[in-house]
Short mmCIF file of C-alpha atoms and ligand atoms in Angstrom, two decimals:
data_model
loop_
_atom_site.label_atom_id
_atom_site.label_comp_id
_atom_site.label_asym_id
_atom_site.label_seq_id
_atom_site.Cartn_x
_atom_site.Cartn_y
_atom_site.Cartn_z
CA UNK E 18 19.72 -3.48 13.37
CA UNK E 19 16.45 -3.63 15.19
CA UNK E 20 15.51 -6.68 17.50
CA UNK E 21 13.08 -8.26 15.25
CA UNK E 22 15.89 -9.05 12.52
CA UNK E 23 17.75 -10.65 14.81
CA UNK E 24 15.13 -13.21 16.08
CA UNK E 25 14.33 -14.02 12.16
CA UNK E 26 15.01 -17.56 11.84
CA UNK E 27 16.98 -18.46 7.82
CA UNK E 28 17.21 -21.66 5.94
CA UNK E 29 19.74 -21.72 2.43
CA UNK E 30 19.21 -24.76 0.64
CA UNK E 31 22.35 -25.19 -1.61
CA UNK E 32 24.16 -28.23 -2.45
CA UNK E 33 27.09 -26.36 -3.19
CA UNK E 34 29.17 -25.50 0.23
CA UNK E 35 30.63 -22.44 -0.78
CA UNK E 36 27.70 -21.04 -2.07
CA UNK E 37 25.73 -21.78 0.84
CA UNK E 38 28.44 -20.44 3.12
CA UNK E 39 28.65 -17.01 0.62
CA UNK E 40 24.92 -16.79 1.37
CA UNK E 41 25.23 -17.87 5.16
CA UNK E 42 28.31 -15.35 5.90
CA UNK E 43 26.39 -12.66 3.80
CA UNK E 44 23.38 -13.37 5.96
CA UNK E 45 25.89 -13.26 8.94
CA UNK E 46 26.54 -9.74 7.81
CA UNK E 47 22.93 -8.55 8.96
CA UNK E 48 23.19 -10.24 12.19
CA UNK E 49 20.36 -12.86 11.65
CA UNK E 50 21.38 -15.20 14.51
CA UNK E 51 20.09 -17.76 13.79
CA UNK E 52 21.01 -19.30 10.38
CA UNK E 53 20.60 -23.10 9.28
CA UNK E 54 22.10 -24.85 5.96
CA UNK E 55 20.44 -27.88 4.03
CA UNK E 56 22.60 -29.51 0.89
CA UNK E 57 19.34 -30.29 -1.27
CA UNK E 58 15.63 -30.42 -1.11
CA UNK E 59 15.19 -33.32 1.07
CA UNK E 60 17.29 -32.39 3.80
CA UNK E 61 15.10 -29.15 3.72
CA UNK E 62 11.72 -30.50 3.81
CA UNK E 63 12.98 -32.51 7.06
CA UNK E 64 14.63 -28.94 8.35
CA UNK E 65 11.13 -27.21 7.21
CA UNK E 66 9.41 -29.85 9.09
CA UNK E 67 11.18 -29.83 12.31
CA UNK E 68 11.12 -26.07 13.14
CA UNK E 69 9.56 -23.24 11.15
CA UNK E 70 11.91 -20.52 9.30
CA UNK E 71 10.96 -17.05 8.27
CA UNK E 72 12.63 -17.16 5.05
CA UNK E 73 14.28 -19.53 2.89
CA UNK E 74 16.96 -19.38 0.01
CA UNK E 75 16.59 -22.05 -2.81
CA UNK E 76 19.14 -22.51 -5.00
CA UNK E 77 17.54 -24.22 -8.20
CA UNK E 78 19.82 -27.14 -9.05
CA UNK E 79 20.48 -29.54 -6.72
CA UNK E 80 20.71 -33.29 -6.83
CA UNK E 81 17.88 -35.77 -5.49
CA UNK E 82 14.95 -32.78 -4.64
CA UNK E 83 15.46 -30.00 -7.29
CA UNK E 84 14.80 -26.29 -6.80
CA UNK E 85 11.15 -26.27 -8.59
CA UNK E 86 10.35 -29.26 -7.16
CA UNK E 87 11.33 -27.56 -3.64
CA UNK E 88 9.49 -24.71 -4.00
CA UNK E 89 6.02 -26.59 -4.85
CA UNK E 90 6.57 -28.73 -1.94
CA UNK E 91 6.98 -26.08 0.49
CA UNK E 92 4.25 -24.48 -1.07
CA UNK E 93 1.59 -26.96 -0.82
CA UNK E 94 2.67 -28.05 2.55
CA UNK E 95 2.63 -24.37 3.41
CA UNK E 96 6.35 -25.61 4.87
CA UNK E 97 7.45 -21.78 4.46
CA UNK E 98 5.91 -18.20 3.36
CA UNK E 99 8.86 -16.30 2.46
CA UNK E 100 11.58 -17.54 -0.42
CA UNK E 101 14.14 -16.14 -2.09
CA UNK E 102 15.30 -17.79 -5.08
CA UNK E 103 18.81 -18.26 -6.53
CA UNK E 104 20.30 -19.78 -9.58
CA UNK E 105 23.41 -19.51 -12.22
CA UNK E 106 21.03 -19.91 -14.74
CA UNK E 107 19.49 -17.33 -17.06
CA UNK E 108 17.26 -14.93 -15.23
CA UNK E 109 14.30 -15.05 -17.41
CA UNK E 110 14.49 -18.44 -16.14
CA UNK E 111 14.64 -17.38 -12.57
CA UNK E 112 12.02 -15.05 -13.07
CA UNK E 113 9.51 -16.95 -14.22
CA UNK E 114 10.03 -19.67 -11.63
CA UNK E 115 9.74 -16.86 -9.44
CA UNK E 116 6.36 -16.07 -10.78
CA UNK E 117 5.43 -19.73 -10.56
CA UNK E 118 5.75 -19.59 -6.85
CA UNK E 119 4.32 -16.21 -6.35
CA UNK E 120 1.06 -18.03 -7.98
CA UNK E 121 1.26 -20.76 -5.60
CA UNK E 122 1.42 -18.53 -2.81
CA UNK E 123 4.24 -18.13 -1.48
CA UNK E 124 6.21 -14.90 -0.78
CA UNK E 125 9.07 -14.07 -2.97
CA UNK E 126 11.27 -12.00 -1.81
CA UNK E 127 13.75 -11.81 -4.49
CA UNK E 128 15.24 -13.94 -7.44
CA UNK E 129 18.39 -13.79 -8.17
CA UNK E 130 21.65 -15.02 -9.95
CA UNK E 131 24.05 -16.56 -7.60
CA UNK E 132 25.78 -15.06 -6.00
CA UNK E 133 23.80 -13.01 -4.32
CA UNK E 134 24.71 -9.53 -4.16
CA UNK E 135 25.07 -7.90 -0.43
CA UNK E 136 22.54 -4.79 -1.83
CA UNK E 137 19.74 -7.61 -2.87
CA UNK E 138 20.10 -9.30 0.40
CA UNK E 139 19.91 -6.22 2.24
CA UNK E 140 16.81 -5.02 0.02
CA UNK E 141 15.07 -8.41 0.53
CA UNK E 142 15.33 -8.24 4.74
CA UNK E 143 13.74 -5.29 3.92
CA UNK E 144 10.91 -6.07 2.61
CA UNK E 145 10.64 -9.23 5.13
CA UNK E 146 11.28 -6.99 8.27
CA UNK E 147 8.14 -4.50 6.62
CA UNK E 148 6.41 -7.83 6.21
CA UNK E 149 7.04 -8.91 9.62
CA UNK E 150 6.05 -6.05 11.40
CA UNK E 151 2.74 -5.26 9.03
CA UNK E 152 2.29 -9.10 10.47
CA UNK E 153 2.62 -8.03 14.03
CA UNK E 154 0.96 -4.93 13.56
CA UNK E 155 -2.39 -6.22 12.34
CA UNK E 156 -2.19 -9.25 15.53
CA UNK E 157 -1.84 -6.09 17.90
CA UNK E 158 -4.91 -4.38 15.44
CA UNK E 159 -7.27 -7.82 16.14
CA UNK E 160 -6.63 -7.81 19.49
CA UNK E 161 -7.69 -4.03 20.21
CA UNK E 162 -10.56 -4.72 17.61
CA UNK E 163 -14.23 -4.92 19.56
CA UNK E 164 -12.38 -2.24 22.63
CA UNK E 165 -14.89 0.44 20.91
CA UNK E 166 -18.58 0.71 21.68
CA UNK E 167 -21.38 2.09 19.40
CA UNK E 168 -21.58 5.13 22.20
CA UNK E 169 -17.66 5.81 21.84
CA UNK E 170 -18.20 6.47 18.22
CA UNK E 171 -21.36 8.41 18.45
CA UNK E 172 -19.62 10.48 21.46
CA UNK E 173 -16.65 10.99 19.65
CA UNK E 174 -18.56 12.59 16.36
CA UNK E 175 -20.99 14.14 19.08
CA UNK E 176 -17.52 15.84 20.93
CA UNK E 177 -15.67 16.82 17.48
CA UNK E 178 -12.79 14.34 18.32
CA UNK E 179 -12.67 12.42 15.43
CA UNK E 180 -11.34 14.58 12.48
CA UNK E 181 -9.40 14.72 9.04
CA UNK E 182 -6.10 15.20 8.14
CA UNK E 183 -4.94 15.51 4.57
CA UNK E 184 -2.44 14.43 2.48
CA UNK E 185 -1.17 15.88 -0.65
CA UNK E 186 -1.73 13.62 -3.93
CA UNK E 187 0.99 15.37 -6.72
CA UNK E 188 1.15 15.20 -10.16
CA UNK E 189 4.35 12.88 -11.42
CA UNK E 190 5.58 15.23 -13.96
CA UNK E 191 6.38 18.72 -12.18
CA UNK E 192 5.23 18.00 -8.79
CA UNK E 193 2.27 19.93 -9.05
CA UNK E 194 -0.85 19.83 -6.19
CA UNK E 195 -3.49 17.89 -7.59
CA UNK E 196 -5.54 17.34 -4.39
CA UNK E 197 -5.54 15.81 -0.84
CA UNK E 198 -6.95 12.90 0.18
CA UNK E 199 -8.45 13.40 3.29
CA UNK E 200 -7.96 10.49 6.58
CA UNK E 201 -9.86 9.99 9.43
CA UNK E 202 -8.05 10.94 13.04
CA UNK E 203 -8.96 10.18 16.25
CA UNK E 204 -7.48 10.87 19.33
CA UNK E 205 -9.38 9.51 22.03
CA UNK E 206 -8.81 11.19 25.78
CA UNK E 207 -8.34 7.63 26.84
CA UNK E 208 -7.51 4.87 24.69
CA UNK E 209 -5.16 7.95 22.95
CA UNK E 210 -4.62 7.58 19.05
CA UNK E 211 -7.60 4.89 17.37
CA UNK E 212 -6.49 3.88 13.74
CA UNK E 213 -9.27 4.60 11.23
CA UNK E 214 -9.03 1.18 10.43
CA UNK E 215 -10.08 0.33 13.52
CA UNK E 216 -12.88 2.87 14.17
CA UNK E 217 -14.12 3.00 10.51
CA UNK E 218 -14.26 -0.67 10.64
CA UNK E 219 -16.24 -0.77 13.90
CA UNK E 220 -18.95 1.87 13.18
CA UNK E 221 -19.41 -0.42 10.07
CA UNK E 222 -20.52 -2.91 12.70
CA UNK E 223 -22.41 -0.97 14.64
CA UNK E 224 -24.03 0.76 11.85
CA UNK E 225 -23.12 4.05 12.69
CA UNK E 226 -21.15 4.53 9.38
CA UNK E 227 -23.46 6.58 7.67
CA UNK E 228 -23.64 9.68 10.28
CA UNK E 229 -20.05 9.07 10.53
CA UNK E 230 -19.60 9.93 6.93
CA UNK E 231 -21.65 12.61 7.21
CA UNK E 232 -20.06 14.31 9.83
CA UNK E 233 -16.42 13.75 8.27
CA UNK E 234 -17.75 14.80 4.98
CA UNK E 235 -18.98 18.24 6.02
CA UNK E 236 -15.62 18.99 7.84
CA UNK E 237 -14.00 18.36 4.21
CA UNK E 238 -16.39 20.12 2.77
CA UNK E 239 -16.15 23.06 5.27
CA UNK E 240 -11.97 23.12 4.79
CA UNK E 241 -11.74 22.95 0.92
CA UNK E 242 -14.26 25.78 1.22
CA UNK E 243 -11.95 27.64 3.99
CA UNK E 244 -8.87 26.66 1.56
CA UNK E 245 -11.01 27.97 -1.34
CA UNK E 246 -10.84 31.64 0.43
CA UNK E 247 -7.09 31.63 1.31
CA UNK E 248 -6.41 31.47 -2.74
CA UNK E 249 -5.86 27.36 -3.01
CA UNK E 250 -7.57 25.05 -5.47
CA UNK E 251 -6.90 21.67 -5.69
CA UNK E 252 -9.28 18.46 -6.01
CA UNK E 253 -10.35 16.46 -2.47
CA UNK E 254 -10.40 12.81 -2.39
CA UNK E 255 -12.81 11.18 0.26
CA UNK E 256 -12.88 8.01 0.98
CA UNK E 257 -16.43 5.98 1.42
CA UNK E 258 -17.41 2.71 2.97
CA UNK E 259 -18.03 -0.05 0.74
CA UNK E 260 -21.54 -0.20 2.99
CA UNK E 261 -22.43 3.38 1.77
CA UNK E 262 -22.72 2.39 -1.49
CA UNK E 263 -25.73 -0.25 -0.52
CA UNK E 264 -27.51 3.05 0.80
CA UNK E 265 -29.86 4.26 -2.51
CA UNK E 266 -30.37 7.66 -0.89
CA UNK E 267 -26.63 8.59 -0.32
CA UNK E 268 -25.61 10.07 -3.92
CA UNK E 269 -29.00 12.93 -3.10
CA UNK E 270 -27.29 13.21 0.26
CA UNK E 271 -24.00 13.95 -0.91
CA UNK E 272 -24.58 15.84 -3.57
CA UNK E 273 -27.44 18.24 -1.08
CA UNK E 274 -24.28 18.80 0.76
CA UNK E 275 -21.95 19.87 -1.86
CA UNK E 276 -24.53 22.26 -3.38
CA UNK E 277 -24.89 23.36 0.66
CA UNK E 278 -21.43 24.61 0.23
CA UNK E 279 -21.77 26.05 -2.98
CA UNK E 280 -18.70 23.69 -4.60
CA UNK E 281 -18.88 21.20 -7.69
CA UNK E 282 -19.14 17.69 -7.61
CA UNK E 283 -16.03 17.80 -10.25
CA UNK E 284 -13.81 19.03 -7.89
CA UNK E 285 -14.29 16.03 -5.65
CA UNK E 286 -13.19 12.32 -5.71
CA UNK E 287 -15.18 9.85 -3.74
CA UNK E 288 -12.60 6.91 -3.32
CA UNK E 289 -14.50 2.97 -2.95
CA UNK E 290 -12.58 -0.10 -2.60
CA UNK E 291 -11.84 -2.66 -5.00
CA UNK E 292 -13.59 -4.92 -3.37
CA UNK E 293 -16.74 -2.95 -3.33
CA UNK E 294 -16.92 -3.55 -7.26
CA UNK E 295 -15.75 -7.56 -6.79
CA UNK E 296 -18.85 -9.76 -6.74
CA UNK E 297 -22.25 -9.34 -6.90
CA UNK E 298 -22.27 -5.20 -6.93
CA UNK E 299 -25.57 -4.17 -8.74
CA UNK E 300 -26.93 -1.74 -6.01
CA UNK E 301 -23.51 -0.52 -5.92
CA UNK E 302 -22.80 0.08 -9.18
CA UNK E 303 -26.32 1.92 -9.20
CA UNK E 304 -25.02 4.28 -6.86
CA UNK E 305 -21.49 4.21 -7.99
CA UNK E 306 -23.44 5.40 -11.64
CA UNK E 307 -25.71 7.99 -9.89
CA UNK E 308 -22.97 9.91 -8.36
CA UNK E 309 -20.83 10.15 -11.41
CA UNK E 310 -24.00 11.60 -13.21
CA UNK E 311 -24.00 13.71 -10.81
CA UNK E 312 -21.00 15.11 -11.30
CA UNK E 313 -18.35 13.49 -9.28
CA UNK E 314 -15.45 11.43 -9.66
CA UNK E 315 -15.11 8.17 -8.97
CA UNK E 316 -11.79 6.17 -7.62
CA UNK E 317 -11.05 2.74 -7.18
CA UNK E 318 -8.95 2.24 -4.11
CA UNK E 319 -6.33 -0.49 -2.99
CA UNK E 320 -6.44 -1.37 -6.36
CA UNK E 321 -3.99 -4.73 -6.45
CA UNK E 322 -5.21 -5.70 -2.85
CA UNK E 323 -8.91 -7.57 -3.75
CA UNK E 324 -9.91 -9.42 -6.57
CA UNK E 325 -11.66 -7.22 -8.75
CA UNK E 326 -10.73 -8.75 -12.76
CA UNK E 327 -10.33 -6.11 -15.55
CA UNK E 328 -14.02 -6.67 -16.85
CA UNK E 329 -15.32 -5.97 -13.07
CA UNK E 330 -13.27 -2.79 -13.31
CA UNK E 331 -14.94 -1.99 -16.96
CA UNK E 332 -18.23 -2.21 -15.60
CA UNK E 333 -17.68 0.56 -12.55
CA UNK E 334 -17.68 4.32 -14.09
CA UNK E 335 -14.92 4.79 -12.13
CA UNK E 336 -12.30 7.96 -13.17
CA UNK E 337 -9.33 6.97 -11.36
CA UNK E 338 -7.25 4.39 -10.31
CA UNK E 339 -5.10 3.81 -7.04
CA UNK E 340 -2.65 1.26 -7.33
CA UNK E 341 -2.47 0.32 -3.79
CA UNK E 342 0.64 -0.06 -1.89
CA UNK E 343 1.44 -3.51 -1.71
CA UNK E 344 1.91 -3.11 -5.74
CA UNK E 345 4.35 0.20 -5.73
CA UNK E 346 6.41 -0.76 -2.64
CA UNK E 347 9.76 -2.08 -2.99
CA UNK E 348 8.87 -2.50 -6.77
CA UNK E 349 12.34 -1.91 -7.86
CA UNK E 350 13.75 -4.97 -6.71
CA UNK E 351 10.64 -7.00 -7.43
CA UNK E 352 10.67 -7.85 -11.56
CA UNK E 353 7.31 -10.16 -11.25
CA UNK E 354 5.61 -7.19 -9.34
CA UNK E 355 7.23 -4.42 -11.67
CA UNK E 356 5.29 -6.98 -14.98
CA UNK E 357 2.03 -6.79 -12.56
CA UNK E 358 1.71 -3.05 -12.01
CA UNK E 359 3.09 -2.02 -15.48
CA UNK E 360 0.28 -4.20 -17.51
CA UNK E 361 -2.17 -2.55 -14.37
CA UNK E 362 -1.37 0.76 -15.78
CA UNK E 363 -1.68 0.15 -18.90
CA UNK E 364 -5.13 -1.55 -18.47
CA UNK E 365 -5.97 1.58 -16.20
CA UNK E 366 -4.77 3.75 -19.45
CA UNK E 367 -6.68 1.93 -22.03
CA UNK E 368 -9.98 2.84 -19.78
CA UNK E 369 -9.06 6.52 -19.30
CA UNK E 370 -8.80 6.24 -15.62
CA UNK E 371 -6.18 8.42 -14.21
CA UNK E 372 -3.77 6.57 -12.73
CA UNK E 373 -2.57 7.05 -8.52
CA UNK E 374 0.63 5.24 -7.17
CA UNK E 375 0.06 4.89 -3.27
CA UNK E 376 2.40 4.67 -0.63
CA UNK E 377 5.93 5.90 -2.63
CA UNK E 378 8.48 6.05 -0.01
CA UNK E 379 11.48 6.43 -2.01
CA UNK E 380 13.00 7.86 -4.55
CA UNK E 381 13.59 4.16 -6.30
CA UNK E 382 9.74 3.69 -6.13
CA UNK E 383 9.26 7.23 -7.73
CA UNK E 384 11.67 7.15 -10.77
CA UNK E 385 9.89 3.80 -11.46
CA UNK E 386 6.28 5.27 -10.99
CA UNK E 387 7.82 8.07 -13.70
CA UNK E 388 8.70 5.61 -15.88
CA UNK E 389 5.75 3.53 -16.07
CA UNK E 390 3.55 7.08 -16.79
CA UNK E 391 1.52 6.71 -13.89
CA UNK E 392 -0.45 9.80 -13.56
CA UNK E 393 -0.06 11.18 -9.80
CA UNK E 394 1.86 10.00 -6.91
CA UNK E 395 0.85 10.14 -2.89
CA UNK E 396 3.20 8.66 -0.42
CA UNK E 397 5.02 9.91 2.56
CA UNK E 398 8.46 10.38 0.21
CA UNK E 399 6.47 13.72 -0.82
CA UNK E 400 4.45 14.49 2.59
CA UNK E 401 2.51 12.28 5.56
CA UNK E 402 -1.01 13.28 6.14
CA UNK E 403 -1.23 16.87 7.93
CA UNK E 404 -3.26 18.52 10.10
CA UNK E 405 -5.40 21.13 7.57
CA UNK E 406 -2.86 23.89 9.01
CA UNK E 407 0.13 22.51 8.57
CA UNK E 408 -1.15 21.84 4.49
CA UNK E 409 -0.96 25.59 3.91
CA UNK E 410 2.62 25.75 5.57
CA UNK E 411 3.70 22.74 3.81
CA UNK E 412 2.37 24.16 -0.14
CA UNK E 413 4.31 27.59 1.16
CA UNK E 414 7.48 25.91 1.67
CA UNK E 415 7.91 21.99 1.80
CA UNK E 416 6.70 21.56 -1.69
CA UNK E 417 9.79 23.82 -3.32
CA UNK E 418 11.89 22.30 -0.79
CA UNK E 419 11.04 18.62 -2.47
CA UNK E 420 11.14 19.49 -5.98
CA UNK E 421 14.48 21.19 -5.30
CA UNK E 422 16.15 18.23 -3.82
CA UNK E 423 14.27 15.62 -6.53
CA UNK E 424 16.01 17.94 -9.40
CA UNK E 425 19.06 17.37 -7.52
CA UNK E 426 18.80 13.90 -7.23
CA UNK E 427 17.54 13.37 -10.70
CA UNK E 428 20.56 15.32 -12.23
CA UNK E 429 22.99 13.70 -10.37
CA UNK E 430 21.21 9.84 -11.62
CA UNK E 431 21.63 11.23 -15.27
CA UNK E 432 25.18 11.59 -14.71
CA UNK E 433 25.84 8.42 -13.49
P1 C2E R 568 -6.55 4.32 2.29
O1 C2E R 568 -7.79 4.98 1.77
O2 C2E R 568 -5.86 3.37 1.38
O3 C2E R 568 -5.60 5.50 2.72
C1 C2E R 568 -4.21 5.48 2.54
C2 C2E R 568 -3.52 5.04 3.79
O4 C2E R 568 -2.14 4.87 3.52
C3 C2E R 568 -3.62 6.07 4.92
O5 C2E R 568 -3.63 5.36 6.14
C4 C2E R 568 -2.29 6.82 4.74
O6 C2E R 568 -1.88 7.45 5.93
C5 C2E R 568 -1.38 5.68 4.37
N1 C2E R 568 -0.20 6.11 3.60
C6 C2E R 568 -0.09 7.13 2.73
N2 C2E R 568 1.15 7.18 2.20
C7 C2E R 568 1.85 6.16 2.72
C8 C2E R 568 3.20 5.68 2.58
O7 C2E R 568 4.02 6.22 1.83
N3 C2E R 568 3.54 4.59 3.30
C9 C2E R 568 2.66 3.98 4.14
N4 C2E R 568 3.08 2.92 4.84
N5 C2E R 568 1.37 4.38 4.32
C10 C2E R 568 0.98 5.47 3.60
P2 C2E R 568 -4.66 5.73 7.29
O8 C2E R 568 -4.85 7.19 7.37
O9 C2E R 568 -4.22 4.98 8.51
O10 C2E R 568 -6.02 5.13 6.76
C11 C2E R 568 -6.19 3.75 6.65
C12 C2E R 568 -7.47 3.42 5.94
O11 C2E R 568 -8.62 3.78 6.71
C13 C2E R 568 -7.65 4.17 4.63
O12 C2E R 568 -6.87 3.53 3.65
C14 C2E R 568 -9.13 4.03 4.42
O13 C2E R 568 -9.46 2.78 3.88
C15 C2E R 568 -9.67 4.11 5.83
N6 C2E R 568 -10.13 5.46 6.08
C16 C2E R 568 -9.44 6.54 6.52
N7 C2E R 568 -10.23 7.63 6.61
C17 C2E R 568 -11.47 7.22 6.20
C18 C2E R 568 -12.73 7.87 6.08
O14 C2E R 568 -12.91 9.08 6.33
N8 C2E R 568 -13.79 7.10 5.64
C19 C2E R 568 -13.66 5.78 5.33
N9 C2E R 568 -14.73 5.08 4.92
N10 C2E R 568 -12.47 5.14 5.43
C20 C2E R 568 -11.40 5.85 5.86
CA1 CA R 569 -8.29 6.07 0.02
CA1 CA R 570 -5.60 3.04 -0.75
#
């Protein structure tokens, strides 16, 4: 167990002693060290009060304070983020106070019927310890922000440092390669690996993102081309800055450069965020129209992450859909998030858009993602993104490799 779980600080509200000790010895189990009991939900708003917890477990009926009651309060107080909630009642029940709390904002982790299973515990740190580190992460990512310069960026396109890897995008049913999406790299001499979150985000700033997209574009251009004459066809995915689409000469630009290269705009798809198309979007919904005149196809990104409503999504001629991570992940042992991405794909369905789950890491995700119909699947359970090299070695042999051992796993589920 790493050394963030053990720091993670755990409240179970119960009024019941030996389900709060099942829950506390359980939790005892994963070597959380520090664990702290409260018998209803006044004792836990003082607790809550006092010191802050990373997670809490709220059993639903309790005398004086009950469960619902406990879980608004810490809400609006913003008392806690993360909950898990537990109850001997019905789990519709559960489930939709689950939802309730979700909606206020809060975190839910689970919901469950007591008592809690060891696997939904373990499933639920999970989740929090991804949570937790994203969390961490993105403080580290704020504080590096502003390190780069407008010259950095223009030297790095200037000495060929910043490049694209790729990363396979497969179709559910047969595992077949649809495309690659391709990612910005950058390894600086100095400052070593840059995230293109970071870099993207700060030639954005220094508006430097438009000869940065042209640069990156022509390598992908250049490499499907060079892919093209080693025998292999498949679709690339590039990924444009929300500012692009405010620029009302960049659908001539980009479509000068595909015809440079001699390829078809249908054999690309330019990927936008979701929150491009949220808000007032008329200049980019001009362009976003222009360029699927022109030919090419049209995906909404991070789809689940923004705000974008189902009439906002109507309005963009997109062709494709990525359901963005925070959606897919963990969805198994999430029911309100499995009810959110299922009516998503059906939406996504009922306007022809091909549907793309993100970020599958397992094979729980996957079967789910099968399920639901959900067109294609990208995620580093099937491959990370790869150096343009390695993508040749990986189609030659990783690819039967994973189908192989999916059969396998897939047999041995139906016999169970
Ligand atoms: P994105 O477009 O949503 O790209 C998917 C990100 O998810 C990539 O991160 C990819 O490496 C990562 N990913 C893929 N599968 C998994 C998985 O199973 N688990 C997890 N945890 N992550 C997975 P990356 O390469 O760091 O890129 C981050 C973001 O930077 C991209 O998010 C995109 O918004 C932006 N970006 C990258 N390259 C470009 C570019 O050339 N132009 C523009 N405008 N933005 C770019
Ligand atoms: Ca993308
Ligand atoms: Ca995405």
């Amino acid at each position: 167990m790493d050394g963030l779980m053990k720091t993670l600080k755990v409240l179970v509200v119960d009024d019941s002693l030996v389900q709060r000790n099942h829950v506390i010895s359980l939790c005892q189990k994963h070597e959380l060290e520090s664990i702290h009991g409260a018998t209803d939900g006044v004792d836990a708003i003082e607790k809550l009060k006092e010191q802050q917890f990373d997670l809490v477990f709220i059993d639903l009926e309790m005398p004086k304070m009950d469960g619902v009651e406990l879980v608004r309060r810490i809400a609006a107080d913003n008392l806690a983020q993360s909950v898990i909630i537990l109850s001997s009642k019905d789990p519709s029940l559960i489930l939709s106070i689950g939802t309730m709390a979700e909606s206020d904002g809060l975190n839910v982790l689970g919901t469950f019927q007591k008592p809690i299973q060891n696997s939904d515990l373990f499933a639920s740190l999970k989740q929090l310890r991804a949570l937790k580190s994203k969390e961490s992460k993105s403080d580290k990512e704020h504080k590096i922000y502003n390190r780069l310069t407008k010259q950095n960026i223009l030297d790095g396109i200037s000495n060929e440092q910043i490049t694209l890897f790729y990363q396979p995008k497969l179709t559910t049913k047969g595992l077949l390669l649809k495309g690659v999406e391709a990612l910005a790299r950058w390894q600086h001499p100095k400052l070593g690996p840059i995230s293109p979150v970071e870099f993207i985000t700060a030639a954005e700033q220094f508006g430097v993102i438009s000869k940065l997209t042209h640069y990156l574009f022509n390598i992908a251009l250049e490499q499907k081309v060079s892919w093209q004459q080693y025998g292999v066809n498949f679709h690339l995915s590039f990924n444009l800055s929300p500012l692009s689409l405010s620029d009302k000469g960049l659908a001539e630009n980009i479509s000068a450069q595909v015809a440079h290269y001699h390829l078809s705009p249908n054999e690309i798809v330019l990927e936008i965020t979701e929150n491009a198309i949220s808000g007032e979007v008329s200049t980019a919904i001009e362009t976003l129209a222009k360029l699927r005149l022109k030919g090419f196809n049209l995906a909404i990104d991070d789809y689940g992450t923004g705000f974008a409503n189902a009439q906002q999504l109507s309005r963009v001629p997109a062709t494709e859909l990525k359901l963005d991570r925070v959606l897919v992940d963990n969805v198994t042992t999430k029911p309100q998030q499995r009810a959110i991405l299922k009516s998503t794909v059906n939406l996504a369905k009922d306007l022809n858009l091909t549907t793309v789950a993100e970020g599958i890491e397992n094979f729980d995700d996957f079967q789910l993602i099968l399920a639901l119909k959900v067109d294609l699947v990208q995620g580093y359970y099937f491959a990370k993104p790869m150096a343009s090299t390695e993508l040749i070695e990986w189609l030659k042999f990783d690819l039967a490799k994973i189908r192989k051992k999916l059969r396998e796993k897939q047999k041995l589920e139906n016999k169970q």
